[in-house]
mmCIF file with all atom_site columns, C-alpha atoms and ligand atoms in Angstrom:
data_model
loop_
_atom_site.group_PDB
_atom_site.id
_atom_site.type_symbol
_atom_site.label_atom_id
_atom_site.label_alt_id
_atom_site.label_comp_id
_atom_site.label_asym_id
_atom_site.label_entity_id
_atom_site.label_seq_id
_atom_site.pdbx_PDB_ins_code
_atom_site.Cartn_x
_atom_site.Cartn_y
_atom_site.Cartn_z
_atom_site.occupancy
_atom_site.B_iso_or_equiv
_atom_site.pdbx_formal_charge
_atom_site.auth_seq_id
_atom_site.auth_comp_id
_atom_site.auth_asym_id
_atom_site.auth_atom_id
_atom_site.pdbx_PDB_model_num
ATOM   1   C  CA  . MET A 1 1   ? -12.837 -9.207  -52.509 1.00 87.00 ? 1   MET A CA  1
ATOM   2   C  CA  . THR A 1 2   ? -10.961 -8.342  -55.694 1.00 89.00 ? 2   THR A CA  1
ATOM   3   C  CA  . GLU A 1 3   ? -7.334  -9.327  -56.249 1.00 91.00 ? 3   GLU A CA  1
ATOM   4   C  CA  . LYS A 1 4   ? -6.447  -5.672  -55.932 1.00 94.00 ? 4   LYS A CA  1
ATOM   5   C  CA  . GLU A 1 5   ? -8.149  -5.388  -52.555 1.00 94.00 ? 5   GLU A CA  1
ATOM   6   C  CA  . ARG A 1 6   ? -6.524  -8.587  -51.395 1.00 95.00 ? 6   ARG A CA  1
ATOM   7   C  CA  . THR A 1 7   ? -3.141  -7.233  -52.382 1.00 95.00 ? 7   THR A CA  1
ATOM   8   C  CA  . GLU A 1 8   ? -3.874  -3.928  -50.708 1.00 96.00 ? 8   GLU A CA  1
ATOM   9   C  CA  . PHE A 1 9   ? -4.900  -5.644  -47.499 1.00 97.00 ? 9   PHE A CA  1
ATOM   10  C  CA  . LYS A 1 10  ? -1.848  -7.888  -47.487 1.00 97.00 ? 10  LYS A CA  1
ATOM   11  C  CA  . LYS A 1 11  ? 0.450   -4.930  -48.077 1.00 97.00 ? 11  LYS A CA  1
ATOM   12  C  CA  . PHE A 1 12  ? -1.189  -3.036  -45.227 1.00 98.00 ? 12  PHE A CA  1
ATOM   13  C  CA  . ALA A 1 13  ? -0.928  -6.055  -42.925 1.00 98.00 ? 13  ALA A CA  1
ATOM   14  C  CA  . ALA A 1 14  ? 2.709   -6.701  -43.837 1.00 98.00 ? 14  ALA A CA  1
ATOM   15  C  CA  . GLU A 1 15  ? 3.644   -3.109  -43.000 1.00 98.00 ? 15  GLU A CA  1
ATOM   16  C  CA  . GLU A 1 16  ? 1.802   -3.226  -39.725 1.00 98.00 ? 16  GLU A CA  1
ATOM   17  C  CA  . ILE A 1 17  ? 3.346   -6.588  -38.845 1.00 98.00 ? 17  ILE A CA  1
ATOM   18  C  CA  . ALA A 1 18  ? 6.814   -5.167  -39.512 1.00 98.00 ? 18  ALA A CA  1
ATOM   19  C  CA  . ALA A 1 19  ? 6.061   -2.152  -37.299 1.00 98.00 ? 19  ALA A CA  1
ATOM   20  C  CA  . LEU A 1 20  ? 4.801   -4.385  -34.496 1.00 98.00 ? 20  LEU A CA  1
ATOM   21  C  CA  . GLU A 1 21  ? 7.827   -6.650  -34.768 1.00 98.00 ? 21  GLU A CA  1
ATOM   22  C  CA  . THR A 1 22  ? 9.959   -3.574  -34.035 1.00 97.00 ? 22  THR A CA  1
ATOM   23  C  CA  . GLU A 1 23  ? 7.639   -2.242  -31.358 1.00 97.00 ? 23  GLU A CA  1
ATOM   24  C  CA  . ILE A 1 24  ? 7.216   -5.447  -29.346 1.00 97.00 ? 24  ILE A CA  1
ATOM   25  C  CA  . PRO A 1 25  ? 10.889  -5.947  -28.363 1.00 96.00 ? 25  PRO A CA  1
ATOM   26  C  CA  . ARG A 1 26  ? 11.086  -2.248  -27.476 1.00 95.00 ? 26  ARG A CA  1
ATOM   27  C  CA  . LEU A 1 27  ? 8.065   -2.549  -25.183 1.00 95.00 ? 27  LEU A CA  1
ATOM   28  C  CA  . ALA A 1 28  ? 9.343   -5.831  -23.748 1.00 94.00 ? 28  ALA A CA  1
ATOM   29  C  CA  . GLU A 1 29  ? 12.498  -3.965  -22.765 1.00 91.00 ? 29  GLU A CA  1
ATOM   30  C  CA  . LEU A 1 30  ? 10.451  -1.310  -20.916 1.00 88.00 ? 30  LEU A CA  1
ATOM   31  C  CA  . VAL A 1 31  ? 8.486   -3.934  -19.041 1.00 89.00 ? 31  VAL A CA  1
ATOM   32  C  CA  . LYS A 1 32  ? 11.588  -5.526  -17.558 1.00 84.00 ? 32  LYS A CA  1
ATOM   33  C  CA  . PRO A 1 33  ? 11.828  -4.741  -13.841 1.00 74.00 ? 33  PRO A CA  1
ATOM   34  C  CA  . VAL A 1 34  ? 14.496  -2.276  -12.760 1.00 68.00 ? 34  VAL A CA  1
ATOM   35  C  CA  . ALA A 1 35  ? 16.942  -3.836  -10.332 1.00 68.00 ? 35  ALA A CA  1
ATOM   36  C  CA  . PRO A 1 36  ? 16.345  -2.501  -6.791  1.00 66.00 ? 36  PRO A CA  1
ATOM   37  C  CA  . ASP A 1 37  ? 19.986  -1.475  -6.409  1.00 62.00 ? 37  ASP A CA  1
ATOM   38  C  CA  . ASN A 1 38  ? 19.602  0.964   -9.273  1.00 61.00 ? 38  ASN A CA  1
ATOM   39  C  CA  . ALA A 1 39  ? 20.043  4.352   -7.673  1.00 63.00 ? 39  ALA A CA  1
ATOM   40  C  CA  . ILE A 1 40  ? 16.754  5.940   -8.584  1.00 64.00 ? 40  ILE A CA  1
ATOM   41  C  CA  . GLY A 1 41  ? 14.685  8.020   -6.212  1.00 74.00 ? 41  GLY A CA  1
ATOM   42  C  CA  . ARG A 1 42  ? 11.320  7.086   -4.797  1.00 72.00 ? 42  ARG A CA  1
ATOM   43  C  CA  . ILE A 1 43  ? 9.413   9.370   -7.185  1.00 72.00 ? 43  ILE A CA  1
ATOM   44  C  CA  . SER A 1 44  ? 11.135  8.102   -10.281 1.00 78.00 ? 44  SER A CA  1
ATOM   45  C  CA  . ARG A 1 45  ? 10.649  4.564   -9.011  1.00 75.00 ? 45  ARG A CA  1
ATOM   46  C  CA  . MET A 1 46  ? 6.921   5.224   -8.842  1.00 76.00 ? 46  MET A CA  1
ATOM   47  C  CA  . ASP A 1 47  ? 7.057   6.843   -12.265 1.00 80.00 ? 47  ASP A CA  1
ATOM   48  C  CA  . ASN A 1 48  ? 8.789   3.797   -13.474 1.00 79.00 ? 48  ASN A CA  1
ATOM   49  C  CA  . ILE A 1 49  ? 6.104   1.486   -12.121 1.00 80.00 ? 49  ILE A CA  1
ATOM   50  C  CA  . VAL A 1 50  ? 3.417   3.541   -13.882 1.00 82.00 ? 50  VAL A CA  1
ATOM   51  C  CA  . ASN A 1 51  ? 5.360   3.543   -17.138 1.00 84.00 ? 51  ASN A CA  1
ATOM   52  C  CA  . GLN A 1 52  ? 5.897   -0.173  -16.807 1.00 87.00 ? 52  GLN A CA  1
ATOM   53  C  CA  . SER A 1 53  ? 2.225   -0.937  -16.469 1.00 90.00 ? 53  SER A CA  1
ATOM   54  C  CA  . VAL A 1 54  ? 1.455   1.308   -19.448 1.00 92.00 ? 54  VAL A CA  1
ATOM   55  C  CA  . ALA A 1 55  ? 4.092   -0.524  -21.448 1.00 93.00 ? 55  ALA A CA  1
ATOM   56  C  CA  . GLU A 1 56  ? 2.715   -3.860  -20.287 1.00 95.00 ? 56  GLU A CA  1
ATOM   57  C  CA  . ALA A 1 57  ? -0.765  -2.960  -21.522 1.00 96.00 ? 57  ALA A CA  1
ATOM   58  C  CA  . GLN A 1 58  ? 0.660   -1.753  -24.843 1.00 96.00 ? 58  GLN A CA  1
ATOM   59  C  CA  . LEU A 1 59  ? 2.747   -4.884  -25.142 1.00 97.00 ? 59  LEU A CA  1
ATOM   60  C  CA  . SER A 1 60  ? -0.159  -7.254  -24.693 1.00 97.00 ? 60  SER A CA  1
ATOM   61  C  CA  . LYS A 1 61  ? -2.266  -5.229  -27.138 1.00 97.00 ? 61  LYS A CA  1
ATOM   62  C  CA  . ALA A 1 62  ? 0.549   -5.257  -29.683 1.00 98.00 ? 62  ALA A CA  1
ATOM   63  C  CA  . ARG A 1 63  ? 0.948   -9.037  -29.340 1.00 98.00 ? 63  ARG A CA  1
ATOM   64  C  CA  . VAL A 1 64  ? -2.757  -9.645  -29.861 1.00 98.00 ? 64  VAL A CA  1
ATOM   65  C  CA  . ARG A 1 65  ? -2.814  -7.335  -32.881 1.00 98.00 ? 65  ARG A CA  1
ATOM   66  C  CA  . LEU A 1 66  ? 0.227   -9.050  -34.374 1.00 98.00 ? 66  LEU A CA  1
ATOM   67  C  CA  . ALA A 1 67  ? -1.346  -12.496 -33.979 1.00 98.00 ? 67  ALA A CA  1
ATOM   68  C  CA  . ARG A 1 68  ? -4.598  -11.308 -35.547 1.00 98.00 ? 68  ARG A CA  1
ATOM   69  C  CA  . LEU A 1 69  ? -2.823  -9.708  -38.486 1.00 98.00 ? 69  LEU A CA  1
ATOM   70  C  CA  . ARG A 1 70  ? -0.784  -12.847 -39.152 1.00 98.00 ? 70  ARG A CA  1
ATOM   71  C  CA  . GLU A 1 71  ? -3.940  -14.920 -38.995 1.00 97.00 ? 71  GLU A CA  1
ATOM   72  C  CA  . ALA A 1 72  ? -5.715  -12.538 -41.391 1.00 97.00 ? 72  ALA A CA  1
ATOM   73  C  CA  . VAL A 1 73  ? -2.836  -12.671 -43.893 1.00 96.00 ? 73  VAL A CA  1
ATOM   74  C  CA  . LYS A 1 74  ? -3.034  -16.455 -43.837 1.00 96.00 ? 74  LYS A CA  1
ATOM   75  C  CA  . ARG A 1 75  ? -6.765  -16.292 -44.452 1.00 95.00 ? 75  ARG A CA  1
ATOM   76  C  CA  . ALA A 1 76  ? -6.294  -13.745 -47.235 1.00 95.00 ? 76  ALA A CA  1
ATOM   77  C  CA  . ASP A 1 77  ? -4.013  -16.284 -48.916 1.00 93.00 ? 77  ASP A CA  1
ATOM   78  C  CA  . ASP A 1 78  ? -5.996  -19.454 -48.305 1.00 93.00 ? 78  ASP A CA  1
ATOM   79  C  CA  . ASP A 1 79  ? -9.611  -18.445 -48.060 1.00 91.00 ? 79  ASP A CA  1
ATOM   80  C  CA  . GLU A 1 80  ? -11.549 -17.481 -51.167 1.00 90.00 ? 80  GLU A CA  1
ATOM   81  C  CA  . GLU A 1 81  ? -14.201 -15.977 -48.934 1.00 93.00 ? 81  GLU A CA  1
ATOM   82  C  CA  . PHE A 1 82  ? -11.838 -13.731 -47.047 1.00 95.00 ? 82  PHE A CA  1
ATOM   83  C  CA  . GLY A 1 83  ? -13.262 -10.218 -46.804 1.00 95.00 ? 83  GLY A CA  1
ATOM   84  C  CA  . LEU A 1 84  ? -16.837 -11.413 -47.167 1.00 95.00 ? 84  LEU A CA  1
ATOM   85  C  CA  . CYS A 1 85  ? -19.247 -11.361 -44.257 1.00 96.00 ? 85  CYS A CA  1
ATOM   86  C  CA  . MET A 1 86  ? -19.729 -14.901 -42.904 1.00 95.00 ? 86  MET A CA  1
ATOM   87  C  CA  . ASP A 1 87  ? -23.356 -14.094 -42.258 1.00 96.00 ? 87  ASP A CA  1
ATOM   88  C  CA  . CYS A 1 88  ? -24.763 -12.124 -45.199 1.00 97.00 ? 88  CYS A CA  1
ATOM   89  C  CA  . GLY A 1 89  ? -21.915 -12.642 -47.690 1.00 96.00 ? 89  GLY A CA  1
ATOM   90  C  CA  . GLU A 1 90  ? -21.542 -8.938  -48.413 1.00 95.00 ? 90  GLU A CA  1
ATOM   91  C  CA  . PRO A 1 91  ? -17.998 -7.550  -48.695 1.00 95.00 ? 91  PRO A CA  1
ATOM   92  C  CA  . ILE A 1 92  ? -16.609 -6.223  -45.422 1.00 96.00 ? 92  ILE A CA  1
ATOM   93  C  CA  . PRO A 1 93  ? -15.381 -2.643  -45.991 1.00 95.00 ? 93  PRO A CA  1
ATOM   94  C  CA  . MET A 1 94  ? -11.586 -2.352  -46.288 1.00 95.00 ? 94  MET A CA  1
ATOM   95  C  CA  . ALA A 1 95  ? -11.411 0.202   -43.452 1.00 96.00 ? 95  ALA A CA  1
ATOM   96  C  CA  . ARG A 1 96  ? -13.136 -2.265  -41.149 1.00 96.00 ? 96  ARG A CA  1
ATOM   97  C  CA  . LEU A 1 97  ? -10.829 -5.110  -42.170 1.00 96.00 ? 97  LEU A CA  1
ATOM   98  C  CA  . LYS A 1 98  ? -7.808  -2.943  -41.491 1.00 96.00 ? 98  LYS A CA  1
ATOM   99  C  CA  . ALA A 1 99  ? -9.064  -1.823  -38.099 1.00 96.00 ? 99  ALA A CA  1
ATOM   100 C  CA  . MET A 1 100 ? -10.255 -5.315  -37.090 1.00 96.00 ? 100 MET A CA  1
ATOM   101 C  CA  . PRO A 1 101 ? -8.444  -7.884  -39.232 1.00 95.00 ? 101 PRO A CA  1
ATOM   102 C  CA  . GLU A 1 102 ? -9.915  -10.688 -37.097 1.00 94.00 ? 102 GLU A CA  1
ATOM   103 C  CA  . THR A 1 103 ? -13.497 -9.817  -37.987 1.00 94.00 ? 103 THR A CA  1
ATOM   104 C  CA  . GLY A 1 104 ? -15.564 -12.169 -40.103 1.00 94.00 ? 104 GLY A CA  1
ATOM   105 C  CA  . TYR A 1 105 ? -18.663 -10.018 -40.214 1.00 96.00 ? 105 TYR A CA  1
ATOM   106 C  CA  . CYS A 1 106 ? -19.835 -6.738  -41.689 1.00 95.00 ? 106 CYS A CA  1
ATOM   107 C  CA  . VAL A 1 107 ? -20.910 -3.959  -39.331 1.00 94.00 ? 107 VAL A CA  1
ATOM   108 C  CA  . ASP A 1 108 ? -24.601 -4.839  -39.574 1.00 95.00 ? 108 ASP A CA  1
ATOM   109 C  CA  . CYS A 1 109 ? -24.165 -8.535  -38.836 1.00 96.00 ? 109 CYS A CA  1
ATOM   110 C  CA  . ALA A 1 110 ? -21.596 -7.975  -36.075 1.00 93.00 ? 110 ALA A CA  1
ATOM   111 C  CA  . GLU A 1 111 ? -24.189 -6.145  -33.987 1.00 85.00 ? 111 GLU A CA  1
HETATM 112 ZN ZN1 . ZN  B 2 .   ? -23.086 -9.193  -42.989 1.00 50.16 ? 1   ZN  B ZN1 1
#
């Protein structure tokens, strides 16, 4: 991975991390249970339960993604081999690294 690519990846990751750091508290707020004495009807209560489970799924995905991005940034800083396939040593395409920052393998070797 060239310096330029490393910088590009780190910039991408930093932006995504910042977005997730905004998104996670927002989702966490949605996941909070609504107090039963809140005067909402049965239908909207059911709506609310559906929305809550959607938010919960998004929240756990966002947390995993955030952890993986942070880990990848650390590796981009510390590991000379970052961005190279751990199996064949070929560079992992940037698009793949961005989509799956946790990956250590190129598409061929991951299969
Ligand atoms: Zn490979």
